[in-house]
Tab-separated table of C-alpha atoms in Angstrom:
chain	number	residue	atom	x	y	z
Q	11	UNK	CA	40.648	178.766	87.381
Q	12	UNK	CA	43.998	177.728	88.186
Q	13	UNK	CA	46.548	180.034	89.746
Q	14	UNK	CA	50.317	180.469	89.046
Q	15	UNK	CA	52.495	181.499	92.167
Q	16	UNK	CA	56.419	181.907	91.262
Q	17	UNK	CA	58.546	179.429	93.369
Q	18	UNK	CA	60.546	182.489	94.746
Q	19	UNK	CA	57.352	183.455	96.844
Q	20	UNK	CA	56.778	180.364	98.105
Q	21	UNK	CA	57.323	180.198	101.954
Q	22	UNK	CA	57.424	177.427	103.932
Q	23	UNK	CA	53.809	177.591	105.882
Q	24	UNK	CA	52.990	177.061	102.583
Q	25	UNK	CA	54.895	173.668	101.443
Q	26	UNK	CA	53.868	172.179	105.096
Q	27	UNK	CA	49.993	173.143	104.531
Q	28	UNK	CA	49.907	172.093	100.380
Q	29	UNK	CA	52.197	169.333	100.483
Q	30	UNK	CA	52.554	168.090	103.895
Q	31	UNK	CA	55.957	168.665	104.326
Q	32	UNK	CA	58.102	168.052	107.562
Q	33	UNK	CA	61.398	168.707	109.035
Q	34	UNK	CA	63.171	166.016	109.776
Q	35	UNK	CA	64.610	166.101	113.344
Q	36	UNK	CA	66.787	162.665	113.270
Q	37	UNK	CA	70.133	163.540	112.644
Q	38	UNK	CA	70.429	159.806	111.041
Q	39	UNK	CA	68.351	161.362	108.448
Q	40	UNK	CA	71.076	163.407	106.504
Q	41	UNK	CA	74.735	162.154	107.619
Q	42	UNK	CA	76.092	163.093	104.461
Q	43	UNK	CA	76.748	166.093	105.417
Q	44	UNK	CA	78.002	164.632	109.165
Q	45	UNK	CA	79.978	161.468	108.978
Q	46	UNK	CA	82.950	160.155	107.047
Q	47	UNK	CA	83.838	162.913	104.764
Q	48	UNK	CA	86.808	162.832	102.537
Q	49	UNK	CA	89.652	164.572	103.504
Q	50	UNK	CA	91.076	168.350	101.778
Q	51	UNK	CA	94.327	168.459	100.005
Q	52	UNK	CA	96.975	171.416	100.575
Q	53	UNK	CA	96.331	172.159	96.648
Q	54	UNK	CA	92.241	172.542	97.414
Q	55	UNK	CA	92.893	174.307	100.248
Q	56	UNK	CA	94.907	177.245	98.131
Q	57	UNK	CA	91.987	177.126	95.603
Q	58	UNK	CA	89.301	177.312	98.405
Q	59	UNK	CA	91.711	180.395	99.699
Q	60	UNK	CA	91.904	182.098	96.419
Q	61	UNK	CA	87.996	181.675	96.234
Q	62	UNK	CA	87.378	183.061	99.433
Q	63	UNK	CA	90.185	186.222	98.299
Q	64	UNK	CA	88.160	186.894	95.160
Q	65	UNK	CA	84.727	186.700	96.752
Q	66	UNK	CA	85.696	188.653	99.152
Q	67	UNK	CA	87.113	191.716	97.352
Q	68	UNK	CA	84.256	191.760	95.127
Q	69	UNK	CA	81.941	192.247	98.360
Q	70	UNK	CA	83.414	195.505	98.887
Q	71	UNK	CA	81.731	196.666	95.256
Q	72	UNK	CA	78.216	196.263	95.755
Q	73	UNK	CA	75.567	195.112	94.429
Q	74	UNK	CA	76.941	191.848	93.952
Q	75	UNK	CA	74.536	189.549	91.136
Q	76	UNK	CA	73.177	185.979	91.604
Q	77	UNK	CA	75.430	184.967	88.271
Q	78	UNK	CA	78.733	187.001	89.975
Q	79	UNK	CA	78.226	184.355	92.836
Q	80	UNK	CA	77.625	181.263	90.367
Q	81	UNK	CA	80.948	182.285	88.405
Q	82	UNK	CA	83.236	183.212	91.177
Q	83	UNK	CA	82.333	180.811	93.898
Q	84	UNK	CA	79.863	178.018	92.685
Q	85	UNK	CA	81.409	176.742	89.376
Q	86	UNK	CA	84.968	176.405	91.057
Q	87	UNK	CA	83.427	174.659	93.545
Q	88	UNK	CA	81.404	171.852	91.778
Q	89	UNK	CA	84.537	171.498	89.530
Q	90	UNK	CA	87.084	170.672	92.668
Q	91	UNK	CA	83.903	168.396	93.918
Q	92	UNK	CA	83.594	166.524	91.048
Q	93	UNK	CA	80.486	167.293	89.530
Q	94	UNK	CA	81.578	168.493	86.047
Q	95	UNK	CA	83.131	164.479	85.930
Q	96	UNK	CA	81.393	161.817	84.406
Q	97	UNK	CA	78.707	160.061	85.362
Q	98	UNK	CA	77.319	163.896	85.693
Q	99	UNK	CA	75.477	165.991	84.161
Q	100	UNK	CA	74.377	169.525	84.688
Q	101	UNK	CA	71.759	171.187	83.587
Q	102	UNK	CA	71.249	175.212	84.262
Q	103	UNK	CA	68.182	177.439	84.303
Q	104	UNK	CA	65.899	174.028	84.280
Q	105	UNK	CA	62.018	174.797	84.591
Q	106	UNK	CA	59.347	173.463	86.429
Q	107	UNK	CA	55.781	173.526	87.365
Q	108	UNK	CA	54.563	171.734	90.321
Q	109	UNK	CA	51.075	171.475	91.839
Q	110	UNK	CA	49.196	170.333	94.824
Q	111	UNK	CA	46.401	167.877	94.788
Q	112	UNK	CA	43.789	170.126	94.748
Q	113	UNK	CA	45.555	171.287	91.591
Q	114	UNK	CA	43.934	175.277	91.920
Q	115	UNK	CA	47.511	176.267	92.167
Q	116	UNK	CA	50.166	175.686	90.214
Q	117	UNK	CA	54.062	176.558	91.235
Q	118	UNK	CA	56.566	177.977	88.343
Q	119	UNK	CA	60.377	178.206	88.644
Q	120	UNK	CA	64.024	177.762	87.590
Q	121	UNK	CA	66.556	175.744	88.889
Q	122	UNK	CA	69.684	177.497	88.808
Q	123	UNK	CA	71.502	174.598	88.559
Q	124	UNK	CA	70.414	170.905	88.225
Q	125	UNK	CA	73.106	167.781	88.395
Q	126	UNK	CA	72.053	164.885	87.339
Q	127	UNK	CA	72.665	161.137	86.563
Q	128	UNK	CA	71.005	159.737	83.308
Q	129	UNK	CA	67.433	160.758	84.324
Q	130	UNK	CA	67.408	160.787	88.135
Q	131	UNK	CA	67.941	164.301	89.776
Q	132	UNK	CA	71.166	164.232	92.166
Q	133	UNK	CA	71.849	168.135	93.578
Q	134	UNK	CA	69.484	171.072	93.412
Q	135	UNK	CA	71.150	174.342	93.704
Q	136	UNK	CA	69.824	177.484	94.375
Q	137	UNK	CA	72.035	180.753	94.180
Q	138	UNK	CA	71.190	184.432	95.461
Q	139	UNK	CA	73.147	187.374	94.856
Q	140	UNK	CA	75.285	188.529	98.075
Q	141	UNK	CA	72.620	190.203	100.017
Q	142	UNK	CA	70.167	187.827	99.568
Q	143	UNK	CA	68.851	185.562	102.721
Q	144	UNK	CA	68.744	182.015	102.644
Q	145	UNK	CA	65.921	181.906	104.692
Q	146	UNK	CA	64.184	183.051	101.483
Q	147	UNK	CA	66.185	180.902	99.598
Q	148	UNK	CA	65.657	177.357	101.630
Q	149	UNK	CA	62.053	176.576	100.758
Q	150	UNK	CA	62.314	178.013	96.711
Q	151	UNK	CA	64.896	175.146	96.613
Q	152	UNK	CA	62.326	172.622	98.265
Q	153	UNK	CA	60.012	173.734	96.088
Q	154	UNK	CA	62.338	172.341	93.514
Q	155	UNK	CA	62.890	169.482	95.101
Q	156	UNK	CA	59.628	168.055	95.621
Q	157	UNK	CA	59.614	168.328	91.438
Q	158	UNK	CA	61.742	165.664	91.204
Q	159	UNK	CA	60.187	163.623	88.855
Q	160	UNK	CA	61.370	160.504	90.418
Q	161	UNK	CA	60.201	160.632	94.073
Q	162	UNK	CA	61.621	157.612	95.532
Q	163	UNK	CA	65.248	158.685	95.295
Q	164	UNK	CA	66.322	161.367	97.453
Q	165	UNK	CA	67.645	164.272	96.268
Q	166	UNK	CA	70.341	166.520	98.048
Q	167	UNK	CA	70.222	170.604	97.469
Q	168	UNK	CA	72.466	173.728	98.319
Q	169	UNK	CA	71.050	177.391	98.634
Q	170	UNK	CA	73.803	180.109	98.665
Q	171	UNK	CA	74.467	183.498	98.206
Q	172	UNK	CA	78.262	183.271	97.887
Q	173	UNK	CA	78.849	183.980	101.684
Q	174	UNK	CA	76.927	181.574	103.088
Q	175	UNK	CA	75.650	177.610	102.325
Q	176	UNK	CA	73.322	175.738	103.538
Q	177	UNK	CA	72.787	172.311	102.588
Q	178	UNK	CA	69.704	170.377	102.369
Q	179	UNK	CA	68.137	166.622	101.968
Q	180	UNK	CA	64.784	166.035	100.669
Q	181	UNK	CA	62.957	162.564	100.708
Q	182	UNK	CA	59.328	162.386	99.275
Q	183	UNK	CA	57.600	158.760	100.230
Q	184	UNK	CA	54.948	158.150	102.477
Q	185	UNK	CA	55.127	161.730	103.363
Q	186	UNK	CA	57.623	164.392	102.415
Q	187	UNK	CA	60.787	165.064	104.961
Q	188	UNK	CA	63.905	167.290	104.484
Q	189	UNK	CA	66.606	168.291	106.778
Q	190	UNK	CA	68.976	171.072	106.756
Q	191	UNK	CA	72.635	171.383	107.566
Q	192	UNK	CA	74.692	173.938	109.641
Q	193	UNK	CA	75.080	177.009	108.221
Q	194	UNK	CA	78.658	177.842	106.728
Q	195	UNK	CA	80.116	181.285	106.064
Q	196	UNK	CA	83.074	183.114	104.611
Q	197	UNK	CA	82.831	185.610	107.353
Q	198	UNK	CA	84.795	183.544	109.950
Q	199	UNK	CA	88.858	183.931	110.223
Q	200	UNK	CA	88.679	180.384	109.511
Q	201	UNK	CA	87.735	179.502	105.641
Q	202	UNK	CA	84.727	177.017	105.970
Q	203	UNK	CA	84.512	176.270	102.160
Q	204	UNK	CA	87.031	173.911	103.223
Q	205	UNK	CA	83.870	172.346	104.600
Q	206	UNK	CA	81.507	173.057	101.825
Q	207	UNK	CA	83.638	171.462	100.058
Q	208	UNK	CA	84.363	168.331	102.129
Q	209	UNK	CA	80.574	167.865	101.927
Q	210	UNK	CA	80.620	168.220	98.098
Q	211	UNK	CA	82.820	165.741	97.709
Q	212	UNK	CA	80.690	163.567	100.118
Q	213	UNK	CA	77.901	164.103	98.170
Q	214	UNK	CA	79.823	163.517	94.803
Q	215	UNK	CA	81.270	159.958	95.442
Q	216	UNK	CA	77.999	158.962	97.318
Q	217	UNK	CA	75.988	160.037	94.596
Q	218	UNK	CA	78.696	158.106	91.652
C-alpha cells in the first residue's frame, strides 16, 4: 500500500537515506552565487531600501503570512532580477508527486513559485511566513527539486521567509548533489538584498 508524506515534513535524513542525496562541499560546485556578479544601480538600491522599509514595518504586526512575504518582498524582487522578462515563465502553486525506487512512498507538494524556460525548470522558490525557519524550509525545496522532470539540467532554488534567503543548487546525475549559499538577512544595519539581488540577477542572465 503506498504511502503519501507531504513535502513540508520531509527532513533531510530522509532525502539522503531515499534518494541518496549529498552535500556538495566544492565551492566550484555553485559559483553563481560567488563569482562575477553584476553590479547594483543607485535606482535598485532605493527599491531594495524601500523593500527592506516595508518589510520591516510590517514585522512589527505579527503574524506575518507566507503570501504577505511573496507580495511585499519576493515579487519586487524577481521583477528588478529579471524573471518576469522574456524568455521566462512563472508558474505558482505548481504540484508534484515524487517517489523513491522502492516506490512504498510517495511525496506530495506545491511549489510556491516555479520559473521556467519552455519546458526545463530554472528557479524553485520556496516562501515561509516571517517566523518560519529555513532549516525547515531547505530540504521541502529539495524535495522539489529532485522533481524536476528533466534531471540533467541543474536547477537553482531560494527558500525565504522575507527576512532571510538562502540560496540553493541542485544537480541530479550519477548521484544527486546540492549546495547551499550564505545565509542573508534584513536584520543587519547593512541591507543585504542588495546581495540577494546581485545573485538574482546572476542567476537571471546565466539562466537566459
Amino acid at each position: 500500500m503506498v504511502q503519501f508524506i507531504q513535502a513540508q515534513n520531509i527532513g533531510l535524513a530522509y532525502l539522503e537515506e531515499k534518494f541518496n542525496l549529498q552535500q556538495a562541499k566544492n565551492e566550484a560546485f555553485f559559483p553563481e552565487w560567488l563569482d562575477n556578479l553584476p553590479g547594483i544601480t543607485d535606482l535598485e538600491k532605493q527599491e531594495l531600501d524601500k523593500i527592506k522599509s516595508h518589510f520591516l514595518r510590517l514585522a512589527k504586526y505579527p503574524p506575518l503570512s507566507e503570501e504577505t512575504v511573496k507580495l511585499v518582498v519576493l515579487s519586487p524582487l524577481l521583477n528588478l532580477a529579471g524573471f518576469y522578462d522574456e524568455p521566462f515563465f512563472m508558474r505558482s502553486e505548481q504540484s508534484i508527486e515524487i517517489s523513491a525506487e522502492d516506490k512504498g512512498e510517495v511525496i506530495r507538494g506545491r511549489i510556491d513559485v516555479l520559473v521556467i524556460q519552455e519546458e526545463f525548470w530554472l528557479l524553485v522558490i520556496e516562501s515561509k511566513r516571517s517566523s518560519f525557519s529555513l532549516l525547515e524550509a531547505i530540504p521541502q525545496a529539495l524535495t522539489y527539486m529532485l522533481a524536476n522532470p528533466h534531471p540533467e539540467k541543474a536547477v537553482f532554488g531560494c527558500v525565504t521567509n522575507g527576512s532571510e534567503f538562502i540560496f540553493l543548487k541542485f544537480i541530479q546525475e550519477n548521484i544527486s548533489q546540492y549546495a547551499l549559499s550564505d545565509q542573508f538577512t534584513l536584520l543587519k544595519r547593512k541591507n543585504e538584498l542588495y546581495e540577494v539581488l546581485s545573485i538574482l540577477k546572476n542567476l537571471s542572465q546565466t539562466l537566459s
